[in-house]
CSV table of C-alpha atoms in Angstrom, one decimal:
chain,number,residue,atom,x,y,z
A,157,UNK,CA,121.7,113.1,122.7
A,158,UNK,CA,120.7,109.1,122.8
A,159,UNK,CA,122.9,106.8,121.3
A,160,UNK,CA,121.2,103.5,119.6
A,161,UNK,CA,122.0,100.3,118.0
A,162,UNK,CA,119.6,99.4,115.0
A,163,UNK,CA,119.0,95.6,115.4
A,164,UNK,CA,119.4,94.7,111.2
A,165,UNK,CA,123.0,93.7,112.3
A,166,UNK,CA,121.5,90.4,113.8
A,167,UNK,CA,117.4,90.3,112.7
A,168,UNK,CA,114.2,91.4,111.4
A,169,UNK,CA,112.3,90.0,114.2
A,170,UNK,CA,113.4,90.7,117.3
A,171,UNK,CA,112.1,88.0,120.4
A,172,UNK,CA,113.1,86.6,124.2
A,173,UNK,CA,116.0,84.7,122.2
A,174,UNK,CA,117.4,88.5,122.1
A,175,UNK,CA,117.6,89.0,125.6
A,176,UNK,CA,121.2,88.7,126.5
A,177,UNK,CA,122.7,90.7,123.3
A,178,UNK,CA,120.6,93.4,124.4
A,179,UNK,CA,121.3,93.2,128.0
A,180,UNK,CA,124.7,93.5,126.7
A,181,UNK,CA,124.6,96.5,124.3
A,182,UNK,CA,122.8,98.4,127.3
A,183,UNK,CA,126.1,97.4,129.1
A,184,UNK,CA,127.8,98.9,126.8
A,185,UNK,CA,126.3,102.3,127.5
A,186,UNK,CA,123.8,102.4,124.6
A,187,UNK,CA,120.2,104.6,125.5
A,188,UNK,CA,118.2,102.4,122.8
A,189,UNK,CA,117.7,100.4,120.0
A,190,UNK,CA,116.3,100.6,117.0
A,191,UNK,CA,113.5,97.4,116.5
A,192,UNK,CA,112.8,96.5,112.3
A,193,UNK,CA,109.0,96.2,111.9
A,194,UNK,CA,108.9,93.5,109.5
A,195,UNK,CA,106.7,90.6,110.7
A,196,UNK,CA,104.4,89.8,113.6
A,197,UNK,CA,101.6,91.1,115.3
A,198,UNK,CA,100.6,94.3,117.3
A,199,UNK,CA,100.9,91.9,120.4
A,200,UNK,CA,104.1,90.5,119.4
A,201,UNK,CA,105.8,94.5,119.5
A,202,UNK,CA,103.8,94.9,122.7
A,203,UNK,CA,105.8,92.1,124.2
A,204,UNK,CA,109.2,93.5,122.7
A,205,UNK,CA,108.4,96.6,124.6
A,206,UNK,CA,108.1,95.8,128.0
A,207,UNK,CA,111.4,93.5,127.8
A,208,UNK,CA,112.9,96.7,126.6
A,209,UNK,CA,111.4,98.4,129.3
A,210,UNK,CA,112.7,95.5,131.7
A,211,UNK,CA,116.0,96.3,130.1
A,212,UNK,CA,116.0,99.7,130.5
A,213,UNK,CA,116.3,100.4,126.3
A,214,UNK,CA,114.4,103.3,125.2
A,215,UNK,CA,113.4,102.2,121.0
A,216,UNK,CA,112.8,103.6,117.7
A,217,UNK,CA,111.2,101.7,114.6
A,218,UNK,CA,112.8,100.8,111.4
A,219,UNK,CA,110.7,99.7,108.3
A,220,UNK,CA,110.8,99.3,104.4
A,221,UNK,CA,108.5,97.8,102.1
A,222,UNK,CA,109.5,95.9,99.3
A,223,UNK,CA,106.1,94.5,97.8
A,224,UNK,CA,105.7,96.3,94.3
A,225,UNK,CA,101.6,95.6,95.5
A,226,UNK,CA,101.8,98.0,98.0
A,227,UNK,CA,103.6,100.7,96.2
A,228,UNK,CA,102.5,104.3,97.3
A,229,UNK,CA,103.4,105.8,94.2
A,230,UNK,CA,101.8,103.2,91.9
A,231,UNK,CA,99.4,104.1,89.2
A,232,UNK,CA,96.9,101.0,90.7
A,233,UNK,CA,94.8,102.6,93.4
A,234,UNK,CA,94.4,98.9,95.0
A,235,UNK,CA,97.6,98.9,95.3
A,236,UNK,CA,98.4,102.3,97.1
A,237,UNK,CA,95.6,101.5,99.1
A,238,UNK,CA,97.1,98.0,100.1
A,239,UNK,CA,100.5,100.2,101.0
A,240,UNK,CA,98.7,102.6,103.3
A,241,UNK,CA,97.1,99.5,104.8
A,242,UNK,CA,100.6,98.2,105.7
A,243,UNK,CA,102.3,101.5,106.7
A,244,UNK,CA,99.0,101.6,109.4
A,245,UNK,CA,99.7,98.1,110.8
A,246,UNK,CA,103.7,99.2,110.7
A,247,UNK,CA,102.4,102.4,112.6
A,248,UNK,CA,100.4,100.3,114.8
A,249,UNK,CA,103.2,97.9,115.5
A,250,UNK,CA,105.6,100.9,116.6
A,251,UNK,CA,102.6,102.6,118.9
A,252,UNK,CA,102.7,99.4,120.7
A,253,UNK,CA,106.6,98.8,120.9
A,254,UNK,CA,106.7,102.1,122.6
A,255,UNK,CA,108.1,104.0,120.0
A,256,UNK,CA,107.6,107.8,119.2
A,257,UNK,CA,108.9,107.4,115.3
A,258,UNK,CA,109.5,105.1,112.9
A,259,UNK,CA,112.4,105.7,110.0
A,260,UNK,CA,112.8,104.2,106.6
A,261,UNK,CA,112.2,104.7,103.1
A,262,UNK,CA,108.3,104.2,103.3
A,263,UNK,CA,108.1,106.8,100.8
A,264,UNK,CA,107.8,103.9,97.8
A,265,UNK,CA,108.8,100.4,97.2
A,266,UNK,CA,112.3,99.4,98.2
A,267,UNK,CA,114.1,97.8,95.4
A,268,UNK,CA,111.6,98.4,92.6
A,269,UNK,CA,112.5,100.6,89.4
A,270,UNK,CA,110.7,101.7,86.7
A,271,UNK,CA,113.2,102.0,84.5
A,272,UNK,CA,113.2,106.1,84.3
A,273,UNK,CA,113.5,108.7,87.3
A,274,UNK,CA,110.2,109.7,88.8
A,275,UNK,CA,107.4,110.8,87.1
A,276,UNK,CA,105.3,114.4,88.1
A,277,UNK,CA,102.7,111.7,88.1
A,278,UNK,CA,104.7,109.7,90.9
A,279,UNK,CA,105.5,112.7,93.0
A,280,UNK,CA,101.6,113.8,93.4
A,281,UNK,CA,100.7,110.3,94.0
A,282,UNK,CA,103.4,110.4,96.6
A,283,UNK,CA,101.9,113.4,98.5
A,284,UNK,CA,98.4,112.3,98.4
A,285,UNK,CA,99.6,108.7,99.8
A,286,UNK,CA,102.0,110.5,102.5
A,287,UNK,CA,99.8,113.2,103.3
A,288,UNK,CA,97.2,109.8,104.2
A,289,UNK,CA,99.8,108.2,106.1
A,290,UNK,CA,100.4,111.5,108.3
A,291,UNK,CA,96.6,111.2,109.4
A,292,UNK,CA,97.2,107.4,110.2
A,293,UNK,CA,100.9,108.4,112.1
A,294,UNK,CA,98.9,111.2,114.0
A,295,UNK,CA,96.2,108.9,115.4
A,296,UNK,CA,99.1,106.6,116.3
A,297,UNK,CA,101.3,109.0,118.2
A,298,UNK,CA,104.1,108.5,115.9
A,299,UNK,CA,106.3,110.1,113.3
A,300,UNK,CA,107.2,108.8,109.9
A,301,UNK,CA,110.9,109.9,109.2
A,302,UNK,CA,111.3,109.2,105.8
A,303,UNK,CA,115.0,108.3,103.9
A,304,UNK,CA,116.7,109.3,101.2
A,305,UNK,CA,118.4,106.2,99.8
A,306,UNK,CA,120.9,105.5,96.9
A,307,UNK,CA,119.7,105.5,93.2
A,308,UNK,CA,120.5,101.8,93.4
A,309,UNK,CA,117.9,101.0,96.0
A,310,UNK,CA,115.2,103.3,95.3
A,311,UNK,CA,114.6,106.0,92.5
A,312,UNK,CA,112.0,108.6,93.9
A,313,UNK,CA,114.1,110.1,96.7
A,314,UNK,CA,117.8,109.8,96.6
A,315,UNK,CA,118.9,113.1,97.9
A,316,UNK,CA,118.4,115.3,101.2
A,317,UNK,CA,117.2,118.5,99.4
A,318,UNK,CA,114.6,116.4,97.4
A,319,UNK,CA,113.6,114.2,100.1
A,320,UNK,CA,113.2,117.9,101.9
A,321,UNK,CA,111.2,119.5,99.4
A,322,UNK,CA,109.0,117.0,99.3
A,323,UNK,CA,108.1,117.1,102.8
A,324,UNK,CA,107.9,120.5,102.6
A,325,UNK,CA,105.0,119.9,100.2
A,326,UNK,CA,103.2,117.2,101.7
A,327,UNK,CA,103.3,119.5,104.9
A,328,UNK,CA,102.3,117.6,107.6
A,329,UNK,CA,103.7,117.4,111.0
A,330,UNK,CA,104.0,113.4,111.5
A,331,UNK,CA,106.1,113.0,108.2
A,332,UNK,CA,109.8,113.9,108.6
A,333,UNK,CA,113.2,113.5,107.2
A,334,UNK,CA,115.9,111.3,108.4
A,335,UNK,CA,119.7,111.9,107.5
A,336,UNK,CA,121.5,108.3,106.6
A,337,UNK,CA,125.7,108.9,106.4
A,338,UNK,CA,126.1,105.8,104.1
A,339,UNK,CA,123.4,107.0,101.6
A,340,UNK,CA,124.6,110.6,101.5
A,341,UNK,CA,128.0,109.7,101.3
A,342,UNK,CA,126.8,108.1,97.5
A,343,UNK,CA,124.5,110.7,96.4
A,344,UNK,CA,125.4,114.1,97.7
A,345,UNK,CA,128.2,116.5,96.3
A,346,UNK,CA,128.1,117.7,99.8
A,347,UNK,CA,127.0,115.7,102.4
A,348,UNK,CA,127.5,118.2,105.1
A,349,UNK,CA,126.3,120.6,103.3
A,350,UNK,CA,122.7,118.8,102.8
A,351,UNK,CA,122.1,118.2,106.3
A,352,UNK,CA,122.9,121.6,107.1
A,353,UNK,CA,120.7,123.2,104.6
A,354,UNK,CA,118.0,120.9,105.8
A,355,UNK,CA,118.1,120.8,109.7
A,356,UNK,CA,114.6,122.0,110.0
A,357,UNK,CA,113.2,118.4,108.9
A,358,UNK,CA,116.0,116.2,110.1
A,359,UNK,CA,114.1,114.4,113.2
A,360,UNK,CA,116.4,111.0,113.1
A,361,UNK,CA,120.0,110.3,112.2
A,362,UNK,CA,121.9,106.8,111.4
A,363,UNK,CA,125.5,106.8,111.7
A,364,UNK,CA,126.4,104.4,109.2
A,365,UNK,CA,129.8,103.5,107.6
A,366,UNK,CA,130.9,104.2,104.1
A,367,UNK,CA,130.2,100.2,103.7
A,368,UNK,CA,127.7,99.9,106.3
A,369,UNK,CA,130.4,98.4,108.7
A,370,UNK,CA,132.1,99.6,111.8
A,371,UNK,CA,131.7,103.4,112.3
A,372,UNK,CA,135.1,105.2,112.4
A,373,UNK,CA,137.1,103.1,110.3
A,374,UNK,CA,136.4,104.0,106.5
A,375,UNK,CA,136.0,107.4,105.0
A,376,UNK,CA,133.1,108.8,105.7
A,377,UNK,CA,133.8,112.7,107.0
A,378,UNK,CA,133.3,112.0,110.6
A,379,UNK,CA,135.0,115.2,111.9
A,380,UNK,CA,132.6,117.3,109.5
A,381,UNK,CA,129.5,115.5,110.4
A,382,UNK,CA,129.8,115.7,113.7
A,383,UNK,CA,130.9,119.4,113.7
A,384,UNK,CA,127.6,119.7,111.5
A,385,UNK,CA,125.2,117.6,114.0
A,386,UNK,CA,126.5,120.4,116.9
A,387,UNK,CA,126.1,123.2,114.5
A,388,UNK,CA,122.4,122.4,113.4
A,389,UNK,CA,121.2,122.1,117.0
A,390,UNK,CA,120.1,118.3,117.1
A,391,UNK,CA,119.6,116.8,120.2
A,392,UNK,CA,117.9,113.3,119.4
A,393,UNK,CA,119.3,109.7,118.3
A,394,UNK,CA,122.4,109.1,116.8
A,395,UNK,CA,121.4,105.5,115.8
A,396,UNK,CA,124.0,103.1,114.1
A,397,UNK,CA,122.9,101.4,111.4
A,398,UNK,CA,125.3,98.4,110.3
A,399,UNK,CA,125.0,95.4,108.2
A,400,UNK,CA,126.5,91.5,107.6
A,401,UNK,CA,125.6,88.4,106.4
A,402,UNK,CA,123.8,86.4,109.2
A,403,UNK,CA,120.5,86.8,107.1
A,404,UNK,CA,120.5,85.7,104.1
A,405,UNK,CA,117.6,87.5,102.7
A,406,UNK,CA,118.4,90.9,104.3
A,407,UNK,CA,122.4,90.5,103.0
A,408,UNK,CA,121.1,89.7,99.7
A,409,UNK,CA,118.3,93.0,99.7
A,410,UNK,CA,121.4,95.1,100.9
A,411,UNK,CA,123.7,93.8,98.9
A,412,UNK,CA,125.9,92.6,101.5
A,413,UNK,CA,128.2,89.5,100.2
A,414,UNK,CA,131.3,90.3,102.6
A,415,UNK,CA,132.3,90.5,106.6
A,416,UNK,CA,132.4,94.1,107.3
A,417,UNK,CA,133.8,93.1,110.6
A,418,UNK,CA,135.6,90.5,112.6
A,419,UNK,CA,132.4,90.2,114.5
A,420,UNK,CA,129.2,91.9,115.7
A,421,UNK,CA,130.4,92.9,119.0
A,422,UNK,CA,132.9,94.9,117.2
A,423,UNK,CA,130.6,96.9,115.5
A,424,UNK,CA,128.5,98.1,118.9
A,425,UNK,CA,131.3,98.4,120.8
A,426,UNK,CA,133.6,100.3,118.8
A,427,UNK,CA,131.3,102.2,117.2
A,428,UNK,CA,129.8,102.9,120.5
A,429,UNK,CA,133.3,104.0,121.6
A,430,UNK,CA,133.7,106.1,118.1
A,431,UNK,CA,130.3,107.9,118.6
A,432,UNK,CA,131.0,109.3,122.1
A,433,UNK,CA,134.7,110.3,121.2
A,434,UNK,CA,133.4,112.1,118.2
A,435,UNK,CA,131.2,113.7,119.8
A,436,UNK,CA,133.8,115.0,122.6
A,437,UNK,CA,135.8,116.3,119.6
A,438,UNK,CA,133.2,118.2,118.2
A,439,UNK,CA,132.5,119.9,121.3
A,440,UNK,CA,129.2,118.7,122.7
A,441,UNK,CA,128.6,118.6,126.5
């Protein structure tokens, strides 16, 4: 198992200012983090890498889209066009960090609603696009491992079982699922239960508080999950994903308008600290 630290906590854009927090969450025993891929270039993620690798941080990818133009699902071709053009410079982007997968809800525009659930319409469009983007991931050496999030940030995929039959459908190798404990604690009946059922397509995992704050100290069924990761046979990252309010425009998109913590430090080092204890209660080796 690798345990990482998602870098939304602090930025979008990770650079040399970076350094010394990361030096630091290596210290704290952390395999990797997880790098948004959200603005600059394919040399700028290039750079990132090797101070990684000088770090000794293995990486993932993170990355949304919120431009309504580049919608996957839209009914304006240009427009699905201009999102698989961006989901090949985000795939381009990770190759170059060093990254084997990127995770996020790629599937369609973050934050935009149509005003009705999806459409059958929406759904083939979706396949056609994602099958597309598998060919681009392939090329790239990368998986996509797609998120369900909650009906109040996206409306196509809100739920592990749909977010699973869909990529059952588009069937292709490079585009996966991802399991998100904040967003199934909203939307499933049984959160357990869903990533159970779907261990087959589950290639990434966030450990994220019921309000996206310091893991092991609200109610999210940590005991369960845990007992559930072990069960299923999963053997990958175990990545916490956290929020706060350094960035404006990031707190505002997640809705953030409170400290979660007394400080970011808390947040990688107890959860840190809660991740490895959980995992010693569940069992693993």
């Amino acid at each position: 198992m690798k345990i990482g630290m998602c870098m939304f906590l602090w930025t979008t854009n990770i650079g040399p200012e970076h350094k010394a927090l990361l030096a630091d969450i290596r210290e704290t025993g952390f395999d990797g983090v997880e790098v948004p891929v959200f603005e600059g270039t394919v040399e700028d993620f290039a750079a990132t890498g090797r101070m990684l690798d000088e770090l000794g941080l293995a990486r993932t990818a993170a990355a949304a889209n919120g431009n309504p133009e580049q919608n996957l699902i839209s009914e304006n071709p240009s427009h699905r066009a201009a999102g698989l053009d961006h989901m090949n410079w985000v795939l381009d982007c990770t190759a170059a960090l060093g990254a084997d997968r990127v995770n996020g809800p790629l599937h369609s525009t973050l934050g935009h609603f149509s005003g009705s659930g999806p459409t059958r319409e929406e759904f083939e469009r979706s396949i056609d696009s994602l099958r597309q983007a598998g060919e681009l991931a392939s090329k790239s050496g990368v998986t996509v491992c797609l998120e369900a999030v909650n009906r109040f940030e996206c409306y196509l995929l809100n739920t592990i079982d749909s977010l699973a039959d869909h990529i059952r459908t588009i069937g292709h190798p490079n585009i996966q699922a991802m399991y998100d404990t904040f967003h199934a604690n909203i939307e499933e009946t049984d959160p357990i239960g869903a990533l159970v059922r779907n261990k087959g397509i589950v290639k990434h995992i966030h450990i994220s508080e019921n309000d996206r704050g310091v893991p092991g100290r609200g109610n999210i069924p940590w005991q369960e999950t845990y007992a559930a990761i072990r069960q299923i046979g999963y053997d990958d990252w175990l990545t916490i994903e956290a929020f706060g309010r350094g960035l404006p425009d990031l707190a505002a998109a997640t809705k953030v308008w409170r400290d979660f913590s007394e400080s970011p430090e808390a947040v990688y080092r107890e959860g840190f600290a809660h991740i490895q204890q959980s995992m010693h209660n569940a069992g693993f080796a």
